[in-house]
mmCIF file of C-alpha atoms and ligand atoms in Angstrom:
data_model
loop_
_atom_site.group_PDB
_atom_site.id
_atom_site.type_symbol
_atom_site.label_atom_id
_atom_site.label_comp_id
_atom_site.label_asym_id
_atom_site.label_seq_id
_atom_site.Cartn_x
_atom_site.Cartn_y
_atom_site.Cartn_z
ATOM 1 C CA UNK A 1 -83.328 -11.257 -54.890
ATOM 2 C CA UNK A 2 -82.702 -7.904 -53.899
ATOM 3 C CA UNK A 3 -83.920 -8.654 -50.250
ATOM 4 C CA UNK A 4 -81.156 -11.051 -50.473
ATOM 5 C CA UNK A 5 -78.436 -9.143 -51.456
ATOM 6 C CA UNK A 6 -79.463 -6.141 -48.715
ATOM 7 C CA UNK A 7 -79.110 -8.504 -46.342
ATOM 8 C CA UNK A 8 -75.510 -9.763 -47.371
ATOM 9 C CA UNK A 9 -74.388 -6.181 -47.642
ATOM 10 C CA UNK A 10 -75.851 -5.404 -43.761
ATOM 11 C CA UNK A 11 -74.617 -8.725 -42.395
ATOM 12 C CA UNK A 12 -70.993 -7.516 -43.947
ATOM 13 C CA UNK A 13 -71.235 -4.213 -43.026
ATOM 14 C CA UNK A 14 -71.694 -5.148 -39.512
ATOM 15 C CA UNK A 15 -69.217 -7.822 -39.335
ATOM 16 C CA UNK A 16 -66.676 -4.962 -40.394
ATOM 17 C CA UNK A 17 -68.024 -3.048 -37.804
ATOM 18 C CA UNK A 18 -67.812 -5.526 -35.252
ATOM 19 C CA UNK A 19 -63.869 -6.744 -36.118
ATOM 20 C CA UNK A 20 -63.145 -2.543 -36.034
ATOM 21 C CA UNK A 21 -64.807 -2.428 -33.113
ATOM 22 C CA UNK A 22 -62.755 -5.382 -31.461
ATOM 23 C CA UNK A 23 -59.256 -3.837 -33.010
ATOM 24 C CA UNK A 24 -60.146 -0.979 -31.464
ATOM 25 C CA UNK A 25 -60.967 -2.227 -28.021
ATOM 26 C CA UNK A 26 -58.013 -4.610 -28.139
ATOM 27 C CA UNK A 27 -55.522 -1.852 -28.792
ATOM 28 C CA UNK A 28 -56.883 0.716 -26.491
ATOM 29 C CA UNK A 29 -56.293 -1.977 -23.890
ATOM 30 C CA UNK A 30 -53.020 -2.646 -24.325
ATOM 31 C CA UNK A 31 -51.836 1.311 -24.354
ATOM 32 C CA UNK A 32 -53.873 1.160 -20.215
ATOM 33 C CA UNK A 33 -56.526 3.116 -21.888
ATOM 34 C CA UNK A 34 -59.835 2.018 -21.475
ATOM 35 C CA UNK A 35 -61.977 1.702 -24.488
ATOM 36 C CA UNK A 36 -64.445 4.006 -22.874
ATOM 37 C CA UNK A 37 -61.816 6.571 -22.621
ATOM 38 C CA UNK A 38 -61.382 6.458 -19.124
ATOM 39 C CA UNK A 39 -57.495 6.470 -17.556
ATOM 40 C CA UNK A 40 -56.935 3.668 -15.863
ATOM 41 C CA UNK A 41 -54.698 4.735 -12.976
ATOM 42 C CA UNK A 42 -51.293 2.839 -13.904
ATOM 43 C CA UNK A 43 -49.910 0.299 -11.911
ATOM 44 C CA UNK A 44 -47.457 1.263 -9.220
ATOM 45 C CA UNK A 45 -44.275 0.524 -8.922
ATOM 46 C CA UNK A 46 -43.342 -1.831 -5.355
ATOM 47 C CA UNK A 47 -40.136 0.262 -5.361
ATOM 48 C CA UNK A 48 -40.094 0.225 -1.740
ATOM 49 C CA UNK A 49 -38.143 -3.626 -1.301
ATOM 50 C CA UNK A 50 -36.028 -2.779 -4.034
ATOM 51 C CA UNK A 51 -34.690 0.689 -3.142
ATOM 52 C CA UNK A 52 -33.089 -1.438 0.282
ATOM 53 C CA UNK A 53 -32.294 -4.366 -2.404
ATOM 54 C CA UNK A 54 -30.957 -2.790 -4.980
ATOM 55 C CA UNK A 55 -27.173 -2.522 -4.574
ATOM 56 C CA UNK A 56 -27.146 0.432 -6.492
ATOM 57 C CA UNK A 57 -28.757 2.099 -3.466
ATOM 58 C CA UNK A 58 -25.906 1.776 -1.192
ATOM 59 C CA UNK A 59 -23.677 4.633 -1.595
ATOM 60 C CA UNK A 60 -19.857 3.216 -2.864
ATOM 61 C CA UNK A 61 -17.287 4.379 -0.618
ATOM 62 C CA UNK A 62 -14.728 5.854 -2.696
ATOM 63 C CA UNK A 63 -11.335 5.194 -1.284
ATOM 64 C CA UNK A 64 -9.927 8.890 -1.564
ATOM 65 C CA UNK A 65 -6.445 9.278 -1.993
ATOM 66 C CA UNK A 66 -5.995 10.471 1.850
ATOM 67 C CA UNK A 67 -2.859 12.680 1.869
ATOM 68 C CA UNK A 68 -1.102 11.286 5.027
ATOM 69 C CA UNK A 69 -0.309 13.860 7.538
ATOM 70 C CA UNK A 70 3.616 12.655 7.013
ATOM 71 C CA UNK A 71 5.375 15.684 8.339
ATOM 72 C CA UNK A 72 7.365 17.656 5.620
ATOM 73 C CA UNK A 73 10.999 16.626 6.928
ATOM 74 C CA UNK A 74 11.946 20.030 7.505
ATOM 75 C CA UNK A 75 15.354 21.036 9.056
ATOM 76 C CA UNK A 76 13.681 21.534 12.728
ATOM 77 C CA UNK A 77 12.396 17.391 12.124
ATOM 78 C CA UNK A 78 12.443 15.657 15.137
ATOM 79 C CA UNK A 79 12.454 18.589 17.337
ATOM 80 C CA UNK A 80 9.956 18.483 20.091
ATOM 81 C CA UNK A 81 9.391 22.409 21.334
ATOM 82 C CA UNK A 82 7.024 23.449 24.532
ATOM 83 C CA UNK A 83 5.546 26.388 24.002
ATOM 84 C CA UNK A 84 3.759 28.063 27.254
ATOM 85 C CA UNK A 85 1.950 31.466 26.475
ATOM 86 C CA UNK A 86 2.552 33.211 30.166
ATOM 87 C CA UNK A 87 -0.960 33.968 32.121
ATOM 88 C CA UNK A 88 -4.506 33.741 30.902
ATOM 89 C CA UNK A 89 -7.791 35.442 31.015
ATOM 90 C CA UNK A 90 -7.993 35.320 34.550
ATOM 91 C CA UNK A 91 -5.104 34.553 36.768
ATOM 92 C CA UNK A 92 -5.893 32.108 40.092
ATOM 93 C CA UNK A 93 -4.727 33.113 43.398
ATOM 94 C CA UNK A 94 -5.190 29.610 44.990
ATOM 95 C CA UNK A 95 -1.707 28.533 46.063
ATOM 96 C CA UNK A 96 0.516 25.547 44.819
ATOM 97 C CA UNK A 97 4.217 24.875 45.830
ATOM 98 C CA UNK A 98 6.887 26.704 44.313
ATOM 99 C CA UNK A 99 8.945 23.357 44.086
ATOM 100 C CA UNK A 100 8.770 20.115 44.491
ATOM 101 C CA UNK A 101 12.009 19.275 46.591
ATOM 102 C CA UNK A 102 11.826 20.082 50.581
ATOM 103 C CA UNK A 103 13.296 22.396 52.685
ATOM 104 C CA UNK A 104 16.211 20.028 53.563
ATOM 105 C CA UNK A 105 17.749 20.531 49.803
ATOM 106 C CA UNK A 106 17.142 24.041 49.890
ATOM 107 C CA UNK A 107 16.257 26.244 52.407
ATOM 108 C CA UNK A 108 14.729 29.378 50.725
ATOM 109 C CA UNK A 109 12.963 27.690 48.384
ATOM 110 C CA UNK A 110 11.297 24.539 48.782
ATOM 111 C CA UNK A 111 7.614 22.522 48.400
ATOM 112 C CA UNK A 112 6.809 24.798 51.623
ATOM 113 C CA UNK A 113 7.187 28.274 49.546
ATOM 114 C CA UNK A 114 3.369 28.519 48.315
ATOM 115 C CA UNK A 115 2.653 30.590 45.423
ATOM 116 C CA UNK A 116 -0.506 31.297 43.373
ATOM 117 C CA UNK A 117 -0.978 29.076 40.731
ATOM 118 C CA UNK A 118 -0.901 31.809 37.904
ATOM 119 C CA UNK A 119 -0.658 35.383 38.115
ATOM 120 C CA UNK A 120 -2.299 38.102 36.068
ATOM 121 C CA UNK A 121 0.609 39.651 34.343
ATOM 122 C CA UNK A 122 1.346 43.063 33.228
ATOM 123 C CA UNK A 123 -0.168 45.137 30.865
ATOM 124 C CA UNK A 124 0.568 47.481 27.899
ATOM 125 C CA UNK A 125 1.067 51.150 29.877
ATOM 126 C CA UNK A 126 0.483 52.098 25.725
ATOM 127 C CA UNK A 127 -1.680 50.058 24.641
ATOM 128 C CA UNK A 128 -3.693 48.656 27.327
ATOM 129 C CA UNK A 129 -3.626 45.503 25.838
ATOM 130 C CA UNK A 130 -2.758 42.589 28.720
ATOM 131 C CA UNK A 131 0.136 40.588 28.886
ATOM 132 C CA UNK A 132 -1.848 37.226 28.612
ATOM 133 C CA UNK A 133 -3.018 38.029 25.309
ATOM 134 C CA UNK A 134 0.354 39.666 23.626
ATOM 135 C CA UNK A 135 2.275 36.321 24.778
ATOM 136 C CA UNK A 136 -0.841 33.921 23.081
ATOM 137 C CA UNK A 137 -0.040 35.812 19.598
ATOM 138 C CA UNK A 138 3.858 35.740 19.730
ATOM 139 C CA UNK A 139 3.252 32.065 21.092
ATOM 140 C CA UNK A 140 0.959 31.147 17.973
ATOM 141 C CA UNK A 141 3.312 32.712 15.644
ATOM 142 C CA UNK A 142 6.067 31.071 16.893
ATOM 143 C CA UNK A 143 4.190 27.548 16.996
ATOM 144 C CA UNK A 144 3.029 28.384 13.088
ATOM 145 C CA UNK A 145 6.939 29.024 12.166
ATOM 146 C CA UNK A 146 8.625 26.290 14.033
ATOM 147 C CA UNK A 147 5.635 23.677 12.505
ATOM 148 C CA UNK A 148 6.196 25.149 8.771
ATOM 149 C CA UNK A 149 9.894 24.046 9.264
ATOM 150 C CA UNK A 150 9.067 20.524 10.452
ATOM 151 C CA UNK A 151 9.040 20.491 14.344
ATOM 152 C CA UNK A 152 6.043 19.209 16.758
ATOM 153 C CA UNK A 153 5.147 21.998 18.743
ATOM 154 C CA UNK A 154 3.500 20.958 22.047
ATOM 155 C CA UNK A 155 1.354 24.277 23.538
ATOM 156 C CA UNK A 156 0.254 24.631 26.593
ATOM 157 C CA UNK A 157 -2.893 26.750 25.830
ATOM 158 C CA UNK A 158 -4.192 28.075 22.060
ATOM 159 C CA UNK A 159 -7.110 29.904 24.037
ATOM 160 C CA UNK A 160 -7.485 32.633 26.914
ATOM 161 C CA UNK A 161 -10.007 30.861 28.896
ATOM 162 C CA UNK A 162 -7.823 28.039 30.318
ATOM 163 C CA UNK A 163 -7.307 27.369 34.257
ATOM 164 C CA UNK A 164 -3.220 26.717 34.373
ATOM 165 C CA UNK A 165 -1.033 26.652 36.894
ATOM 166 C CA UNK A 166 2.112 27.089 36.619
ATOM 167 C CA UNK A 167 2.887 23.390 37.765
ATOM 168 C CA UNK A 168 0.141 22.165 34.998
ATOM 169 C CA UNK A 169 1.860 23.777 32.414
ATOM 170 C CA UNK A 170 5.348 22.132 33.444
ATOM 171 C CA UNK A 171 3.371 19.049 33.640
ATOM 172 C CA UNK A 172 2.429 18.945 30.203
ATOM 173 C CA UNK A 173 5.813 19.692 28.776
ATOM 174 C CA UNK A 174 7.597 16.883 30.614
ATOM 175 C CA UNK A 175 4.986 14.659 29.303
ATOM 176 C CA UNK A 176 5.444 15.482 25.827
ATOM 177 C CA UNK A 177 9.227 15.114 26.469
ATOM 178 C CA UNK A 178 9.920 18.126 25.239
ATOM 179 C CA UNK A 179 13.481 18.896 23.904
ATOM 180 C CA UNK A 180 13.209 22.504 24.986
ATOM 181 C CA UNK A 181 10.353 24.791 26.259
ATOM 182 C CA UNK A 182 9.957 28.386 25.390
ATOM 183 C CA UNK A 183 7.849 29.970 28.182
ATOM 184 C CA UNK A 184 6.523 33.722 27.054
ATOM 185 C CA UNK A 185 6.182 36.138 28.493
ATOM 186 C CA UNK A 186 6.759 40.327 28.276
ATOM 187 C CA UNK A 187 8.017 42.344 30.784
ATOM 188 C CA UNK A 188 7.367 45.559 33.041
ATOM 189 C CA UNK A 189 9.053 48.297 34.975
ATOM 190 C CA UNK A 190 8.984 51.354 36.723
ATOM 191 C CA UNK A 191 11.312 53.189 34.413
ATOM 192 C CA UNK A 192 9.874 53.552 31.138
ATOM 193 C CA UNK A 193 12.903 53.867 28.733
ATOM 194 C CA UNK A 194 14.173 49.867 30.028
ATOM 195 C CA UNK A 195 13.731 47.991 27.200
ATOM 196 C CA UNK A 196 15.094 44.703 25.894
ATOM 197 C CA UNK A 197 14.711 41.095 25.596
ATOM 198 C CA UNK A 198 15.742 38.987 28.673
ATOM 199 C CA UNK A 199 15.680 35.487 29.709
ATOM 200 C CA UNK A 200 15.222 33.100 33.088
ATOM 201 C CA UNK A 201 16.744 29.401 33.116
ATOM 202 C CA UNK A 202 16.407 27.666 36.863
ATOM 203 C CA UNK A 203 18.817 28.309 40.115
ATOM 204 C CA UNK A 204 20.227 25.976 41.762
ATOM 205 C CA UNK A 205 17.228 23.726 43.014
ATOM 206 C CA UNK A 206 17.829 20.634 44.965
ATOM 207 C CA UNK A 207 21.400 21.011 44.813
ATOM 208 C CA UNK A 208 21.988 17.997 43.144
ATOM 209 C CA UNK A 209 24.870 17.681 40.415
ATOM 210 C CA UNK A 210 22.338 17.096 37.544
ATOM 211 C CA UNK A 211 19.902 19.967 38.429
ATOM 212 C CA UNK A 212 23.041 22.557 38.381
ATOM 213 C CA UNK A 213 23.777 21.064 35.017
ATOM 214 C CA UNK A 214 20.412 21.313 33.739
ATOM 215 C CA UNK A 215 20.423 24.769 34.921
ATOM 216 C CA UNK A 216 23.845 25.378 32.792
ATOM 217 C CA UNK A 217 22.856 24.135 30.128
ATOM 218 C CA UNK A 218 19.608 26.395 30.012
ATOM 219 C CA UNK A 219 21.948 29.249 30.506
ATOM 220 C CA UNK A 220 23.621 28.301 27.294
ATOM 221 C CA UNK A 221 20.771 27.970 25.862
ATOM 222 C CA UNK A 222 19.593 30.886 26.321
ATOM 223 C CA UNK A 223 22.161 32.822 25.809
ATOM 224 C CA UNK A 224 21.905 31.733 22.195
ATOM 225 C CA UNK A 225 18.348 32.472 22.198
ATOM 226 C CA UNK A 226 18.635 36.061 22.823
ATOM 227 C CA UNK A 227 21.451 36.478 20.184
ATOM 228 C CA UNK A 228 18.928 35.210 17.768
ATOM 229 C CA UNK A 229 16.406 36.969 18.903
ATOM 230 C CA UNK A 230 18.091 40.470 19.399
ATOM 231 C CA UNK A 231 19.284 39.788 15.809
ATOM 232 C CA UNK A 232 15.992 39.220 14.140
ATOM 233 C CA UNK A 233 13.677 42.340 15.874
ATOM 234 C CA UNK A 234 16.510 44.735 16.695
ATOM 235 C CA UNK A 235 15.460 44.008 20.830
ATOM 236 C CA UNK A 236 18.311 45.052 23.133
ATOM 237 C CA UNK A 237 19.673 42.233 24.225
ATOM 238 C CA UNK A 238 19.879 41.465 28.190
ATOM 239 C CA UNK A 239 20.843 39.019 30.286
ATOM 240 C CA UNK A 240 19.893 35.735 31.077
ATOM 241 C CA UNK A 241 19.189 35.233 34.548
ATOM 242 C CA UNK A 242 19.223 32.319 37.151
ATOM 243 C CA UNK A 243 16.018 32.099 39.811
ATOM 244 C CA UNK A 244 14.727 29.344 42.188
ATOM 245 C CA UNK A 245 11.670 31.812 42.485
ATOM 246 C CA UNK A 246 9.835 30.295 39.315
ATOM 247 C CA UNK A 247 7.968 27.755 39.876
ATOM 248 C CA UNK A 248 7.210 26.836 35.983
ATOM 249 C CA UNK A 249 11.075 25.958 35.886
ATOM 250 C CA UNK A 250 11.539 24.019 39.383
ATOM 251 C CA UNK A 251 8.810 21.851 38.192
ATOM 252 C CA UNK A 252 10.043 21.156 34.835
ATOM 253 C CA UNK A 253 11.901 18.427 34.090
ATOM 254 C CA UNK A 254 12.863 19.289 30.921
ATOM 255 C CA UNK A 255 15.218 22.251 29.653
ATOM 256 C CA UNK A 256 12.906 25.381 30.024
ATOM 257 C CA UNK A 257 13.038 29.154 29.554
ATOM 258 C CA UNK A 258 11.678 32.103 30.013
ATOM 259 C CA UNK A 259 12.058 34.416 27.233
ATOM 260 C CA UNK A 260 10.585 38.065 28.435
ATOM 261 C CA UNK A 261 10.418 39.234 25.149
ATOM 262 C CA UNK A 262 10.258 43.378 26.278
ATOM 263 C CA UNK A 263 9.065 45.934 28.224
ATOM 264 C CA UNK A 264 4.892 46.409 27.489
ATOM 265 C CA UNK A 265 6.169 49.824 29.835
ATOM 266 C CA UNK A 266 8.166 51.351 26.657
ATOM 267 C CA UNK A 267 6.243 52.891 24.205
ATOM 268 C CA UNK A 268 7.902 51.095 21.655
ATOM 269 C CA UNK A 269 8.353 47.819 22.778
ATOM 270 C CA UNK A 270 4.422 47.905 24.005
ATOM 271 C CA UNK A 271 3.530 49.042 20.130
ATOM 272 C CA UNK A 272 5.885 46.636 18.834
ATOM 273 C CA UNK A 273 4.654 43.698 21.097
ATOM 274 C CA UNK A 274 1.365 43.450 20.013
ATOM 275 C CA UNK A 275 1.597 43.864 16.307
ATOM 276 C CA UNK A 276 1.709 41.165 13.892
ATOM 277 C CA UNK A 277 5.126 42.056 11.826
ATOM 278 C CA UNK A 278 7.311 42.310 15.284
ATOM 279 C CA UNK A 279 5.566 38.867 16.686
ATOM 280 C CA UNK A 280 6.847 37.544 13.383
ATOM 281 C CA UNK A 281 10.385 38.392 13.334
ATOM 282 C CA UNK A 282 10.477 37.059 16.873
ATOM 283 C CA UNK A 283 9.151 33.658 15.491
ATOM 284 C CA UNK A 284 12.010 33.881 12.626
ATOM 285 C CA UNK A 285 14.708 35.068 15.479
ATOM 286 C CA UNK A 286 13.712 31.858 17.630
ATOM 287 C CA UNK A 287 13.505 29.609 14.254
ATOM 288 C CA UNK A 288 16.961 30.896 13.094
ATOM 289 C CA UNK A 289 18.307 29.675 16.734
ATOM 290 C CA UNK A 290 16.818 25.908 16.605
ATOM 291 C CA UNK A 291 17.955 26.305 13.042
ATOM 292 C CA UNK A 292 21.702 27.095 13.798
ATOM 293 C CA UNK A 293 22.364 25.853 17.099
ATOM 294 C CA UNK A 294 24.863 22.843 18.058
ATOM 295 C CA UNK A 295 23.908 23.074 21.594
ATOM 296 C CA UNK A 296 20.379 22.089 21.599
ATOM 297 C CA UNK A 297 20.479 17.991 22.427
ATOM 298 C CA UNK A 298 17.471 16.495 20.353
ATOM 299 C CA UNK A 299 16.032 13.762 22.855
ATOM 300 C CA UNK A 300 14.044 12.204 20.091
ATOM 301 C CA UNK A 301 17.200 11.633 18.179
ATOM 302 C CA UNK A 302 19.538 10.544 20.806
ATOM 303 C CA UNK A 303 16.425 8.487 22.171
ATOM 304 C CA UNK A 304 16.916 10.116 25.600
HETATM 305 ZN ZN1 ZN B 401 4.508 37.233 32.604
#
């Protein structure tokens, strides 16, 4: 009898054990453990076909509200301006003609009169600094003025190391149909108390009717200019001048001037040339011109 009942007890005792046991071994399964306490290394995830699947991958273009580049219509809108800063780094003595009509429309200067393709310019007797480099800053602060007030500004160069001639850089202002260029320059002279601001328009070319009233028309223009100019720095103003020497204007078939904007041989004009507040108030005497004139024909407009 008591046999008997022992061997109920162990029989029960190990059934218990054995169900525990199996509880245990079921459960450590299903957390990836193994019942022997090993880790089982966990599965890996095949992320590689989904990263190119998933669409969440590809990066969403955002459409970003894109401010268009519509010019602010400024009162200068519509304008087309060529701005040529005179020289660069180094000038090129290789010749090109002065103009492009022949001898038979004008004798002393025709496409027979060779002249290097751009000289080297003057230099401050002051400052030292060369004239390439004092017309580049004027020219940039004129091109920053006349953009700010809505005109397209077309330059010739925005750097020193360019190879110009004089004929490229008329060549890219009559492609741009440009309404008027400014060509920049600064002057020199023996005497060093001349001072002033003085401008060039074209002679009298090929002779014909519409070249003379190109040329008069430049004069006027000019003349203007220089008012403005004089006005805004304080510059002496000079005279504008007629030449069939340059060969930046005979080429150009588009109103052009050149605007020497002072003597880099006064002490004062050479100071005042190459600092930043006197290049400004030329850029607000030449923006105060476009600004006011009536003479200035806008090609754009007029659909020249
Ligand atoms: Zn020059």
């Amino acid at each position: 009898m008591r046999n008997k009942l022992m061997i109920i007890t162990v029989v029960a005792l190990l059934s218990v054990a054995l169900i525990l046991g199996l509880i245990i071994f079921v459960v450590s399964t299903r957390q990836g453990r193994s019942p022997f306490g090993q880790e089982t290394p966990a599965p890996t995830e095949q992320s590689t076909a989904s990263e190119t699947e998933s669409p969440s991958e590809t990066p969403e273009i955002t459409e970003e509200p894109t401010e268009e580049p519509t010019p602010t219509p400024g009162p200068l809108a519509g304008l087309i301006i060529g701005i040529d800063p005179g020289h660069q780094a180094s000038g090129n003595s290789e010749k090109e003609p002065c103009a492009p009509w022949g001898s038979d429309k004008n004798s002393s200067v025709n496409n027979g009169t060779m002249k290097a393709k751009t000289t080297s310019g003057t230099a401050g007797k002051f400052t030292n600094i060369p004239e390439y480099i004092a017309t580049l800053q004027i020219s940039l602060k004129i091109r920053d003025k006349l953009e700010s007030l809505g005109a397209t500004v077309v330059m010739t160069r925005e750097t020193h190391e360019v190879n110009l001639s004089n004929i490229d850089r008329a060549v890219i202002c009559n492609e741009a149909g440009c309404d008027v260029v400014l060509r920049i320059h600064c002057n020199g002279a023996e005497n060093p108390d001349v001072n002033g601001v003085e401008a060039w328009v074209r002679g009298n070319g090929d002779g014909t009717a519409e070249y003379k009233a190109l040329g008069e028309y430049e004069k006027k223009l000019a003349e203007e200019l220089l008012l403005y100019f004089s006005a805004a720095t304080g510059a002496t103003k000079r005279n504008v001048n007629r030449s069939d020497n340059y060969t930046g204007l005979n080429w150009s078939t588009v109103p052009s001037i050149i605007i020497e904007c002072g003597f880099m041989s006064n002490r004062e004009e050479d100071v005042n040339l190459t600092s930043e507040p006197y290049q400004e108030l030329i850029a607000e005497g030449i923006a105060n011109w476009l600004m006011s004139t009536t003479s200035l024909e806008k090609k754009a407009a007029s659909g020249e």
